[in-house]
Amino acid sequence: KENLGVYVGRIQPEKGIDDIIKALALLKNTSIKVRIMGFLFDKKYLKHLISLAKNLGVKKRIEIITNATRETILKSLAKAKALIHPAHYEPFGIVVVEGMAARCIPIVRKGLNGPWIDIALQGRYGLGFTNVKELANEMDHAIGQYESYDIEAIVKRSLEFSEAEFRKNLIKIVGKLI
């Protein structure tokens, strides 16, 4: 694993990617890099992200790969220590589960639904943040202290979202209704 944080998702303002770049500028550990990958949904926002990275002096520590192949995403997750999911509103966030399965510590935005509640169980299986400074602190901690985390528990949690587990739980719920 490398001192790498990864974002995977659409490249658009609602996803909060600019917060990752702002946090990168606040990190104590300047060896940490970030790779942003996703479907290019908004070219104007991409230009904004590139300009922001340049203005904050972190352009050399950030890589943006638009329309990344599945292979590129999986290879990046395999190298990364953290999966960063800064979306402001997210109903679920399957990419968080994929990152956990790849042995990444999830860092997600705290909220009333989505990854913080449904996947990370409010910090039991990952880290949460509400602002850029907290995101920077969590990135520093997760990547810098990666070896101290119970990665096996994170991977095990990700497996609870497999198709077989979903089917088993659905049958259990329907069985109670009959």
Backbone as ProteinMPNN parsed JSONL, in Angstrom:
{"seq_chain_A": "KENLGVYVGRIQPEKGIDDIIKALALLKNTSIKVRIMGFLFDKKYLKHLISLAKNLGVKKRIEIITNATRETILKSLAKAKALIHPAHYEPFGIVVVEGMAARCIPIVRKGLNGPWIDIALQGRYGLGFTNVKELANEMDHAIGQYESYDIEAIVKRSLEFSEAEFRKNLIKIVGKLI", "coords_chain_A": {"N_chain_A": [[0.833, -1.185, 0.0], [0.397, 2.269, -0.655], [1.092, 5.719, 0.281], [-1.526, 6.889, -0.328], [-4.595, 8.35, -1.163], [-7.822, 7.749, -2.447], [-10.378, 8.832, -4.642], [-13.409, 7.861, -6.051], [-15.844, 8.33, -8.39], [-18.519, 10.28, -9.928], [-17.413, 13.243, -11.575], [-18.319, 16.064, -10.47], [-19.792, 19.038, -9.035], [-21.527, 18.471, -6.786], [-20.427, 16.287, -5.572], [-18.382, 17.048, -3.919], [-15.607, 17.11, -4.316], [-13.74, 19.149, -4.352], [-13.268, 19.634, -1.679], [-11.499, 17.605, -0.978], [-9.144, 18.4, -2.254], [-8.661, 20.833, -0.965], [-8.257, 19.85, 1.629], [-5.964, 18.328, 1.23], [-4.054, 20.303, 0.996], [-3.811, 21.031, 3.632], [-2.659, 18.951, 4.993], [-0.447, 17.396, 7.32], [1.366, 15.426, 6.716], [3.198, 15.493, 4.021], [3.797, 13.645, 2.105], [1.626, 12.336, 1.255], [-0.548, 11.493, -1.365], [-3.209, 12.074, -3.724], [-5.601, 10.467, -5.736], [-7.958, 11.119, -8.095], [-10.71, 9.764, -9.589], [-13.064, 9.232, -12.144], [-16.248, 9.47, -13.915], [-16.403, 12.006, -16.252], [-18.416, 14.459, -15.675], [-18.834, 17.16, -15.581], [-17.196, 19.523, -17.186], [-16.431, 22.152, -16.62], [-16.264, 22.12, -13.844], [-14.142, 20.346, -13.53], [-12.042, 21.899, -14.568], [-12.069, 23.867, -12.614], [-11.229, 22.328, -10.388], [-8.596, 21.646, -11.13], [-7.451, 24.175, -11.284], [-7.786, 24.988, -8.613], [-6.123, 23.131, -7.283], [-3.663, 23.915, -8.291], [-3.522, 26.584, -7.357], [-3.462, 26.146, -4.594], [-1.079, 24.916, -4.29], [-0.751, 22.139, -4.529], [-0.74, 20.666, -6.803], [1.138, 18.817, -7.823], [0.757, 16.681, -6.18], [-1.598, 15.52, -6.733], [-3.674, 13.577, -8.804], [-5.754, 13.435, -11.551], [-7.962, 11.366, -13.106], [-9.971, 11.095, -15.708], [-12.922, 9.379, -16.731], [-11.981, 6.798, -16.085], [-10.829, 3.45, -16.553], [-12.255, 0.326, -15.47], [-10.269, -1.427, -14.661], [-8.13, 0.328, -14.068], [-9.237, 1.688, -11.901], [-9.535, -0.408, -10.016], [-6.841, -1.204, -9.687], [-5.815, 1.12, -8.573], [-7.272, 1.291, -6.162], [-6.231, -0.972, -4.94], [-3.658, -0.105, -4.359], [-4.057, 2.032, -2.668], [-4.399, 3.485, 0.644], [-6.562, 4.704, 1.713], [-10.005, 5.346, 1.019], [-11.697, 8.027, -0.123], [-14.708, 9.637, 0.344], [-16.427, 12.251, -0.333], [-19.03, 13.155, -0.855], [-21.849, 15.272, -0.59], [-24.525, 14.544, -0.4], [-25.643, 11.33, -0.36], [-27.252, 8.462, -1.2], [-26.451, 5.744, -0.759], [-23.745, 4.586, -1.662], [-21.931, 2.598, -3.054], [-19.289, 2.442, -3.897], [-17.81, 2.93, -1.638], [-18.005, 0.543, -0.238], [-16.668, -1.104, -2.073], [-14.101, 0.002, -1.922], [-13.481, -0.629, 0.742], [-13.424, -3.416, 0.55], [-11.125, -3.636, -0.883], [-9.251, -3.197, 0.99], [-9.017, -0.603, 1.926], [-9.207, 2.197, 4.1], [-12.218, 3.663, 4.8], [-13.113, 7.063, 4.38], [-15.569, 9.124, 5.031], [-18.178, 11.554, 4.406], [-19.911, 12.815, 7.165], [-23.332, 12.286, 7.898], [-26.945, 12.171, 7.752], [-27.759, 9.977, 6.42], [-26.752, 7.426, 4.085], [-23.284, 6.497, 3.368], [-21.983, 7.011, 5.916], [-23.842, 6.271, 7.883], [-25.011, 3.82, 6.933], [-22.912, 2.154, 6.025], [-20.286, 2.64, 7.197], [-21.125, 2.595, 9.758], [-21.327, 4.797, 11.579], [-18.639, 5.371, 12.247], [-17.611, 3.0, 13.21], [-16.561, 1.296, 11.28], [-14.851, 2.889, 9.778], [-13.898, 6.288, 9.007], [-15.174, 9.597, 9.71], [-16.148, 12.902, 8.596], [-16.92, 16.426, 8.818], [-16.101, 18.821, 7.856], [-13.5, 20.568, 5.998], [-11.09, 20.754, 7.496], [-11.388, 18.658, 9.37], [-11.476, 16.549, 7.544], [-8.855, 16.638, 6.528], [-7.434, 15.988, 8.88], [-8.376, 13.38, 9.313], [-7.48, 12.111, 6.997], [-4.685, 12.365, 7.319], [-4.418, 10.792, 9.628], [-5.567, 8.221, 8.953], [-4.008, 7.384, 6.733], [-1.402, 7.759, 7.655], [-1.364, 6.179, 9.974], [-2.079, 3.672, 9.135], [-1.38, 0.93, 9.543], [-2.208, 0.46, 12.134], [-4.908, 0.086, 12.125], [-7.824, -2.052, 12.182], [-7.931, -3.74, 9.661], [-8.897, -6.142, 8.672], [-11.427, -6.331, 9.865], [-12.705, -4.25, 8.561], [-12.697, -5.188, 5.912], [-14.233, -7.493, 6.282], [-16.672, -6.311, 7.001], [-17.334, -5.139, 4.543], [-17.982, -7.364, 3.053], [-20.467, -7.99, 3.953], [-22.219, -6.823, 2.27], [-22.52, -8.294, 0.015], [-24.019, -9.95, -2.824], [-25.071, -12.46, -2.168], [-25.37, -12.252, 0.641], [-27.229, -10.182, 0.729], [-29.445, -11.384, -0.517], [-29.958, -13.463, 1.326], [-30.642, -11.974, 3.644], [-32.891, -10.604, 2.681], [-34.68, -12.69, 2.233], [-35.001, -13.541, 4.86], [-36.286, -11.282, 5.989], [-38.644, -11.133, 4.447], [-39.7, -13.592, 5.152], [-40.436, -13.13, 7.812], [-42.618, -11.523, 7.44], [-44.585, -13.095, 6.405]], "CA_chain_A": [[0.0, 0.0, 0.0], [1.124, 3.535, -0.767], [0.486, 6.871, 0.96], [-2.439, 7.316, -1.375], [-6.03, 8.389, -0.944], [-8.486, 7.648, -3.736], [-11.794, 9.174, -4.808], [-14.003, 7.272, -7.25], [-17.224, 8.766, -8.57], [-18.695, 11.303, -10.953], [-16.711, 14.501, -11.338], [-19.321, 17.125, -10.49], [-19.725, 19.792, -7.772], [-22.264, 17.855, -5.679], [-19.628, 15.216, -4.976], [-17.503, 17.617, -2.901], [-14.207, 16.768, -4.586], [-12.884, 20.292, -4.003], [-12.872, 19.486, -0.272], [-10.315, 16.735, -0.928], [-8.001, 19.216, -2.65], [-8.42, 21.779, 0.135], [-7.705, 19.072, 2.741], [-4.605, 17.941, 0.85], [-3.193, 21.455, 1.295], [-3.679, 21.161, 5.088], [-2.059, 17.747, 5.576], [0.871, 17.465, 7.948], [2.186, 14.481, 5.978], [3.211, 15.965, 2.635], [4.053, 12.545, 1.173], [0.326, 11.789, 0.861], [-1.056, 11.894, -2.679], [-4.611, 11.747, -3.956], [-5.987, 10.144, -7.108], [-9.389, 11.336, -8.321], [-11.097, 9.038, -10.797], [-14.5, 9.16, -12.337], [-16.876, 9.913, -15.143], [-16.37, 13.462, -16.374], [-19.792, 14.921, -15.77], [-18.863, 18.624, -15.625], [-15.864, 20.003, -17.603], [-16.162, 23.41, -15.915], [-15.846, 21.743, -12.494], [-12.796, 19.776, -13.676], [-11.122, 23.046, -14.69], [-12.025, 24.465, -11.274], [-10.408, 21.458, -9.53], [-7.205, 21.789, -11.554], [-7.048, 25.524, -10.868], [-7.714, 24.97, -7.152], [-4.905, 22.389, -6.911], [-2.526, 24.776, -8.639], [-3.514, 27.742, -6.45], [-3.136, 25.696, -3.235], [0.265, 24.342, -4.311], [-0.768, 20.676, -4.371], [-0.939, 20.073, -8.132], [2.031, 17.666, -8.018], [0.346, 15.588, -5.287], [-2.935, 15.097, -7.104], [-3.823, 13.062, -10.161], [-7.157, 13.318, -11.929], [-8.135, 10.473, -14.253], [-11.374, 11.106, -16.113], [-13.423, 8.193, -17.438], [-11.028, 5.72, -15.795], [-11.3, 2.087, -16.791], [-12.47, -0.473, -14.261], [-8.95, -1.955, -14.287], [-7.383, 1.426, -13.445], [-9.856, 1.926, -10.592], [-9.193, -1.519, -9.12], [-5.402, -1.124, -9.39], [-5.632, 2.262, -7.669], [-7.795, 0.892, -4.85], [-5.293, -1.941, -4.372], [-2.485, 0.628, -3.886], [-4.44, 3.087, -1.732], [-4.67, 3.202, 2.052], [-7.853, 5.295, 2.072], [-11.002, 5.695, 0.011], [-12.313, 9.262, 0.362], [-16.022, 9.823, -0.264], [-16.869, 13.518, 0.234], [-20.333, 13.581, -1.375], [-22.712, 15.944, 0.386], [-25.742, 13.738, -0.281], [-25.4, 10.035, -0.989], [-28.195, 7.478, -0.665], [-25.741, 4.558, -0.249], [-22.314, 4.729, -1.937], [-21.338, 1.258, -3.216], [-17.843, 2.575, -4.048], [-17.223, 2.838, -0.295], [-17.903, -0.897, 0.018], [-15.6, -1.61, -2.94], [-12.834, 0.436, -1.334], [-13.253, -1.435, 1.951], [-13.047, -4.763, 0.101], [-9.749, -3.515, -1.374], [-8.416, -2.944, 2.161], [-8.88, 0.838, 2.143], [-9.968, 2.765, 5.209], [-13.126, 4.657, 4.232], [-13.268, 8.372, 5.013], [-16.818, 9.57, 4.422], [-18.819, 12.725, 5.007], [-20.948, 12.478, 8.142], [-24.649, 12.731, 7.487], [-28.09, 11.445, 8.318], [-27.966, 8.756, 5.643], [-25.632, 7.094, 3.22], [-22.14, 5.718, 3.833], [-21.673, 7.198, 7.332], [-24.812, 5.512, 8.676], [-25.288, 2.478, 6.42], [-21.728, 1.337, 5.742], [-19.255, 2.825, 8.226], [-21.798, 2.489, 11.061], [-20.971, 5.966, 12.378], [-17.252, 5.332, 12.705], [-17.164, 1.666, 13.624], [-15.793, 0.703, 10.186], [-14.296, 3.944, 8.95], [-13.788, 7.612, 9.605], [-16.113, 10.57, 9.176], [-15.77, 14.31, 8.7], [-17.966, 17.391, 8.48], [-15.498, 19.991, 7.213], [-12.188, 20.338, 5.36], [-10.057, 20.529, 8.512], [-11.581, 17.282, 9.862], [-11.067, 15.642, 6.469], [-7.383, 16.618, 6.531], [-7.004, 15.227, 10.063], [-8.684, 11.949, 9.105], [-6.563, 11.613, 5.965], [-3.385, 12.22, 7.975], [-4.468, 9.673, 10.566], [-5.806, 6.938, 8.274], [-2.872, 7.012, 5.89], [-0.203, 7.706, 8.488], [-1.478, 5.125, 10.991], [-2.788, 2.579, 8.461], [-1.066, -0.374, 10.142], [-2.862, 0.312, 13.437], [-6.342, -0.16, 11.94], [-8.274, -3.432, 12.014], [-8.309, -3.818, 8.244], [-9.702, -7.351, 8.469], [-12.808, -6.0, 10.24], [-13.227, -3.404, 7.48], [-12.958, -6.081, 4.781], [-15.363, -8.343, 6.67], [-17.868, -5.476, 6.896], [-17.657, -4.966, 3.123], [-18.566, -8.609, 2.555], [-21.872, -8.031, 4.362], [-23.007, -6.213, 1.211], [-22.471, -9.15, -1.166], [-25.326, -10.351, -3.355], [-25.543, -13.61, -1.39], [-25.838, -11.737, 1.945], [-28.448, -9.409, 0.474], [-30.516, -12.365, -0.779], [-30.246, -14.139, 2.597], [-31.347, -11.035, 4.515], [-34.203, -10.332, 2.103], [-35.518, -13.869, 2.518], [-35.287, -13.481, 6.284], [-37.269, -10.212, 6.204], [-39.92, -11.56, 3.848], [-40.189, -14.702, 5.983], [-41.085, -12.569, 9.004], [-43.861, -10.88, 7.037], [-45.565, -14.132, 6.011]], "C_chain_A": [[0.88, 1.251, 0.0], [0.426, 4.619, 0.056], [-0.433, 7.577, -0.032], [-3.874, 7.269, -0.881], [-6.696, 8.436, -2.307], [-9.935, 8.112, -3.622], [-12.25, 8.513, -6.095], [-15.462, 7.713, -7.306], [-17.309, 9.804, -9.672], [-17.943, 12.573, -10.572], [-17.715, 15.627, -11.584], [-19.355, 17.783, -9.118], [-20.401, 19.115, -6.58], [-21.464, 16.773, -4.956], [-18.592, 15.734, -3.98], [-16.022, 17.353, -3.091], [-13.265, 17.913, -4.223], [-12.45, 20.242, -2.538], [-11.639, 18.596, -0.115], [-9.065, 17.56, -1.234], [-7.647, 20.213, -1.55], [-7.796, 21.061, 1.337], [-6.256, 18.679, 2.458], [-3.618, 19.065, 1.179], [-2.953, 21.625, 2.794], [-2.957, 19.987, 5.752], [-0.695, 18.021, 6.182], [1.849, 16.594, 7.166], [2.147, 14.851, 4.49], [3.579, 14.869, 1.628], [2.74, 11.927, 0.678], [-0.098, 12.379, -0.486], [-2.512, 11.463, -2.79], [-4.831, 11.492, -5.442], [-7.505, 10.268, -7.2], [-9.749, 10.684, -9.647], [-12.608, 9.043, -10.93], [-14.955, 9.661, -13.68], [-16.897, 11.437, -15.168], [-17.773, 13.962, -16.692], [-19.854, 16.422, -16.024], [-17.449, 19.149, -15.925], [-15.473, 21.288, -16.884], [-15.662, 23.112, -14.495], [-14.444, 21.137, -12.523], [-11.761, 20.893, -13.773], [-10.962, 23.749, -13.347], [-11.111, 23.656, -10.349], [-8.925, 21.605, -9.855], [-6.653, 23.142, -11.113], [-6.869, 25.599, -9.345], [-6.437, 24.276, -6.685], [-3.661, 23.227, -7.178], [-2.403, 25.932, -7.638], [-3.13, 27.368, -5.02], [-1.762, 25.023, -3.158], [0.32, 22.833, -4.145], [-0.912, 19.943, -5.71], [-0.089, 18.821, -8.364], [1.63, 16.457, -7.171], [-1.044, 15.057, -5.619], [-2.946, 14.647, -8.557], [-5.313, 12.909, -10.417], [-7.234, 12.478, -13.199], [-9.622, 10.449, -14.596], [-11.7, 9.834, -16.895], [-12.461, 7.004, -17.296], [-11.643, 4.358, -16.075], [-11.492, 1.37, -15.456], [-11.133, -1.018, -13.749], [-8.113, -0.895, -13.562], [-7.918, 1.701, -12.045], [-9.448, 0.843, -9.607], [-7.714, -1.5, -8.738], [-5.127, 0.01, -8.403], [-6.118, 1.93, -6.27], [-6.839, -0.083, -4.169], [-4.059, -1.243, -3.789], [-2.801, 1.587, -2.739], [-4.629, 2.583, -0.308], [-6.042, 3.732, 2.462], [-8.701, 5.533, 0.834], [-11.738, 6.908, 0.578], [-13.613, 9.49, -0.397], [-16.662, 11.088, 0.319], [-18.247, 14.006, -0.217], [-21.202, 14.172, -0.27], [-23.99, 15.157, 0.636], [-25.515, 12.444, -1.043], [-26.357, 9.015, -0.395], [-27.503, 6.228, -0.096], [-24.245, 4.685, -0.454], [-21.597, 3.395, -2.042], [-19.823, 1.336, -3.38], [-17.138, 2.509, -2.693], [-17.019, 1.366, 0.067], [-16.772, -1.497, -0.816], [-14.225, -1.225, -2.394], [-12.483, -0.377, -0.101], [-12.808, -2.848, 1.584], [-11.609, -4.786, -0.404], [-8.778, -3.111, -0.263], [-8.098, -1.453, 2.362], [-9.712, 1.243, 3.357], [-10.908, 3.81, 4.595], [-13.161, 5.935, 5.072], [-14.46, 9.015, 4.312], [-17.379, 10.796, 5.138], [-19.906, 12.249, 5.959], [-22.272, 13.049, 7.67], [-25.723, 11.879, 8.126], [-28.42, 10.181, 7.537], [-26.677, 8.424, 4.901], [-24.494, 6.368, 3.914], [-21.835, 5.838, 5.325], [-22.566, 6.329, 8.205], [-24.844, 4.05, 8.24], [-24.068, 1.574, 6.25], [-20.697, 1.428, 6.869], [-19.815, 2.694, 9.643], [-21.3, 3.55, 12.038], [-19.589, 5.864, 13.026], [-16.743, 3.976, 13.141], [-16.259, 1.033, 12.562], [-15.224, 1.762, 9.251], [-14.32, 5.262, 9.695], [-14.772, 8.568, 8.95], [-15.612, 11.983, 9.386], [-16.96, 15.181, 8.345], [-17.416, 18.622, 7.773], [-14.099, 19.64, 6.709], [-11.106, 20.037, 6.385], [-10.167, 19.106, 9.087], [-11.163, 16.272, 8.806], [-9.542, 15.529, 6.431], [-6.86, 15.797, 7.713], [-7.231, 13.733, 9.865], [-7.789, 11.344, 8.03], [-5.18, 11.387, 6.555], [-3.365, 10.966, 8.85], [-4.601, 8.333, 9.851], [-4.594, 6.48, 7.481], [-1.599, 6.868, 6.715], [-0.191, 6.572, 9.501], [-2.167, 3.879, 10.434], [-2.599, 1.229, 9.155], [-1.77, -0.6, 11.482], [-4.361, 0.022, 13.327], [-6.635, -1.651, 11.783], [-8.832, -3.579, 10.603], [-9.164, -5.052, 7.976], [-11.168, -7.112, 8.821], [-13.462, -5.147, 9.156], [-13.572, -4.258, 6.269], [-14.177, -6.958, 5.082], [-16.681, -7.569, 6.57], [-18.276, -5.321, 5.44], [-18.347, -6.201, 2.555], [-20.029, -8.777, 2.972], [-22.786, -7.448, 3.29], [-22.955, -7.029, -0.076], [-23.89, -9.517, -1.597], [-25.912, -11.515, -2.552], [-26.084, -13.167, -0.03], [-27.14, -10.963, 1.787], [-29.641, -10.356, 0.295], [-30.934, -13.052, 0.529], [-31.049, -13.233, 3.528], [-32.74, -10.698, 3.999], [-35.167, -11.483, 2.381], [-35.919, -13.888, 3.992], [-36.39, -12.45, 6.604], [-38.64, -10.607, 5.648], [-40.534, -12.689, 4.657], [-40.899, -14.219, 7.237], [-42.442, -11.943, 8.67], [-44.97, -11.889, 6.69], [-46.212, -14.773, 7.213]], "O_chain_A": [[1.963, 1.271, 0.585], [-0.716, 4.437, 0.478], [-0.163, 8.683, -0.5], [-4.312, 6.294, -0.27], [-6.196, 9.089, -3.223], [-10.622, 7.825, -2.642], [-11.564, 8.589, -7.115], [-16.22, 7.488, -6.363], [-16.3, 10.167, -10.277], [-17.851, 12.928, -9.396], [-17.932, 16.074, -12.71], [-18.984, 17.151, -8.129], [-19.884, 19.187, -5.465], [-21.808, 16.393, -3.836], [-17.983, 14.939, -3.264], [-15.261, 17.371, -2.123], [-12.122, 17.677, -3.83], [-11.384, 20.75, -2.191], [-10.827, 18.814, 0.784], [-8.049, 17.431, -0.552], [-6.473, 20.413, -1.241], [-6.905, 21.606, 1.989], [-5.418, 18.699, 3.36], [-2.488, 18.806, 1.591], [-1.997, 22.291, 3.192], [-2.676, 20.032, 6.95], [0.107, 18.776, 5.632], [3.007, 16.963, 6.972], [1.176, 14.554, 3.794], [3.665, 15.136, 0.43], [2.752, 11.087, -0.222], [-0.017, 13.586, -0.712], [-2.981, 10.6, -2.047], [-4.311, 12.213, -6.293], [-8.239, 9.603, -6.469], [-9.176, 11.001, -10.689], [-13.335, 8.878, -9.95], [-14.18, 10.197, -14.472], [-17.354, 12.077, -14.22], [-18.239, 13.891, -17.829], [-20.817, 16.91, -16.615], [-16.607, 19.213, -15.03], [-14.3, 21.488, -16.571], [-14.747, 23.773, -14.005], [-13.643, 21.395, -11.624], [-10.717, 20.829, -13.125], [-9.865, 24.174, -12.983], [-10.31, 24.23, -9.612], [-8.094, 21.681, -8.949], [-5.525, 23.235, -10.629], [-5.914, 26.202, -8.856], [-5.748, 24.773, -5.794], [-2.724, 23.239, -6.38], [-1.315, 26.219, -7.138], [-2.538, 28.179, -4.308], [-1.333, 24.608, -2.082], [1.323, 22.298, -3.674], [-1.176, 18.741, -5.74], [-0.534, 17.877, -9.017], [2.1, 15.344, -7.407], [-1.601, 14.245, -4.88], [-2.313, 15.255, -9.42], [-6.041, 12.331, -9.609], [-6.654, 12.825, -14.228], [-10.429, 9.863, -13.874], [-10.863, 9.294, -17.619], [-12.172, 6.304, -18.266], [-12.837, 4.147, -15.858], [-10.939, 1.783, -14.436], [-10.899, -1.062, -12.541], [-7.465, -1.192, -12.558], [-7.146, 1.922, -11.111], [-9.056, 1.146, -8.48], [-7.372, -1.755, -7.583], [-4.299, -0.131, -7.503], [-5.448, 2.253, -5.289], [-6.657, -0.026, -2.953], [-3.474, -1.736, -2.824], [-1.926, 1.915, -1.937], [-4.97, 1.422, -0.079], [-6.621, 3.266, 3.443], [-8.2, 5.87, -0.239], [-12.338, 6.82, 1.65], [-13.624, 9.532, -1.627], [-17.353, 11.023, 1.335], [-18.592, 15.164, 0.019], [-21.276, 13.638, 0.837], [-24.482, 15.111, 1.764], [-25.227, 12.465, -2.24], [-26.282, 8.727, 0.8], [-27.923, 5.71, 0.939], [-23.525, 4.88, 0.525], [-20.743, 3.086, -1.211], [-19.128, 0.38, -3.034], [-15.988, 2.076, -2.615], [-15.981, 0.993, 0.613], [-16.0, -2.313, -0.312], [-13.297, -2.035, -2.405], [-11.332, -0.771, 0.086], [-11.922, -3.412, 2.227], [-10.948, -5.824, -0.362], [-7.637, -2.731, -0.528], [-7.048, -1.097, 2.897], [-10.786, 0.692, 3.6], [-10.445, 4.744, 3.941], [-13.228, 5.892, 6.301], [-14.373, 9.402, 3.146], [-17.093, 11.04, 6.31], [-20.719, 11.392, 5.613], [-22.332, 14.147, 7.116], [-25.446, 10.988, 8.929], [-29.273, 9.399, 7.955], [-25.649, 9.076, 5.085], [-24.703, 5.701, 4.927], [-21.459, 4.843, 5.946], [-22.093, 5.718, 9.163], [-24.72, 3.147, 9.068], [-24.191, 0.352, 6.327], [-20.286, 0.41, 7.425], [-19.058, 2.683, 10.613], [-20.906, 3.248, 13.164], [-19.399, 6.221, 14.189], [-15.553, 3.822, 13.416], [-15.309, 0.324, 12.892], [-15.13, 1.534, 8.045], [-14.712, 5.334, 10.859], [-15.16, 8.387, 7.796], [-14.761, 12.236, 10.239], [-17.889, 14.744, 7.665], [-18.168, 19.381, 7.161], [-13.588, 18.55, 6.966], [-10.282, 19.149, 6.164], [-9.154, 18.431, 9.269], [-10.561, 15.248, 9.13], [-9.007, 14.427, 6.314], [-5.939, 14.997, 7.551], [-6.375, 12.918, 10.211], [-7.383, 10.187, 8.142], [-4.566, 10.345, 6.324], [-2.416, 10.183, 8.813], [-3.831, 7.409, 10.115], [-4.202, 5.315, 7.553], [-0.81, 5.951, 6.49], [0.873, 6.061, 9.85], [-2.772, 3.116, 11.187], [-3.558, 0.478, 9.33], [-1.91, -1.744, 11.917], [-5.01, -0.258, 14.334], [-5.792, -2.413, 11.309], [-10.044, -3.547, 10.387], [-10.064, -5.008, 7.137], [-12.057, -7.633, 8.149], [-14.648, -5.31, 8.868], [-14.627, -4.074, 5.662], [-15.045, -7.138, 4.227], [-17.687, -8.108, 6.108], [-19.467, -5.37, 5.134], [-19.2, -6.091, 1.675], [-20.745, -9.606, 2.411], [-24.006, -7.568, 3.392], [-23.304, -6.524, -1.143], [-24.837, -9.404, -0.819], [-27.114, -11.546, -2.29], [-27.13, -13.645, 0.408], [-28.044, -11.077, 2.615], [-30.704, -10.152, 0.881], [-32.125, -13.203, 0.801], [-32.027, -13.673, 4.133], [-33.669, -10.523, 4.788], [-36.329, -11.263, 2.722], [-37.058, -14.218, 4.323], [-37.301, -12.72, 7.387], [-39.664, -10.431, 6.309], [-41.752, -12.74, 4.83], [-41.866, -14.84, 7.678], [-43.313, -11.851, 9.534], [-46.152, -11.546, 6.69], [-47.054, -15.658, 7.062]]}, "name": "protein", "num_of_chains": 1, "seq": "KENLGVYVGRIQPEKGIDDIIKALALLKNTSIKVRIMGFLFDKKYLKHLISLAKNLGVKKRIEIITNATRETILKSLAKAKALIHPAHYEPFGIVVVEGMAARCIPIVRKGLNGPWIDIALQGRYGLGFTNVKELANEMDHAIGQYESYDIEAIVKRSLEFSEAEFRKNLIKIVGKLI"}
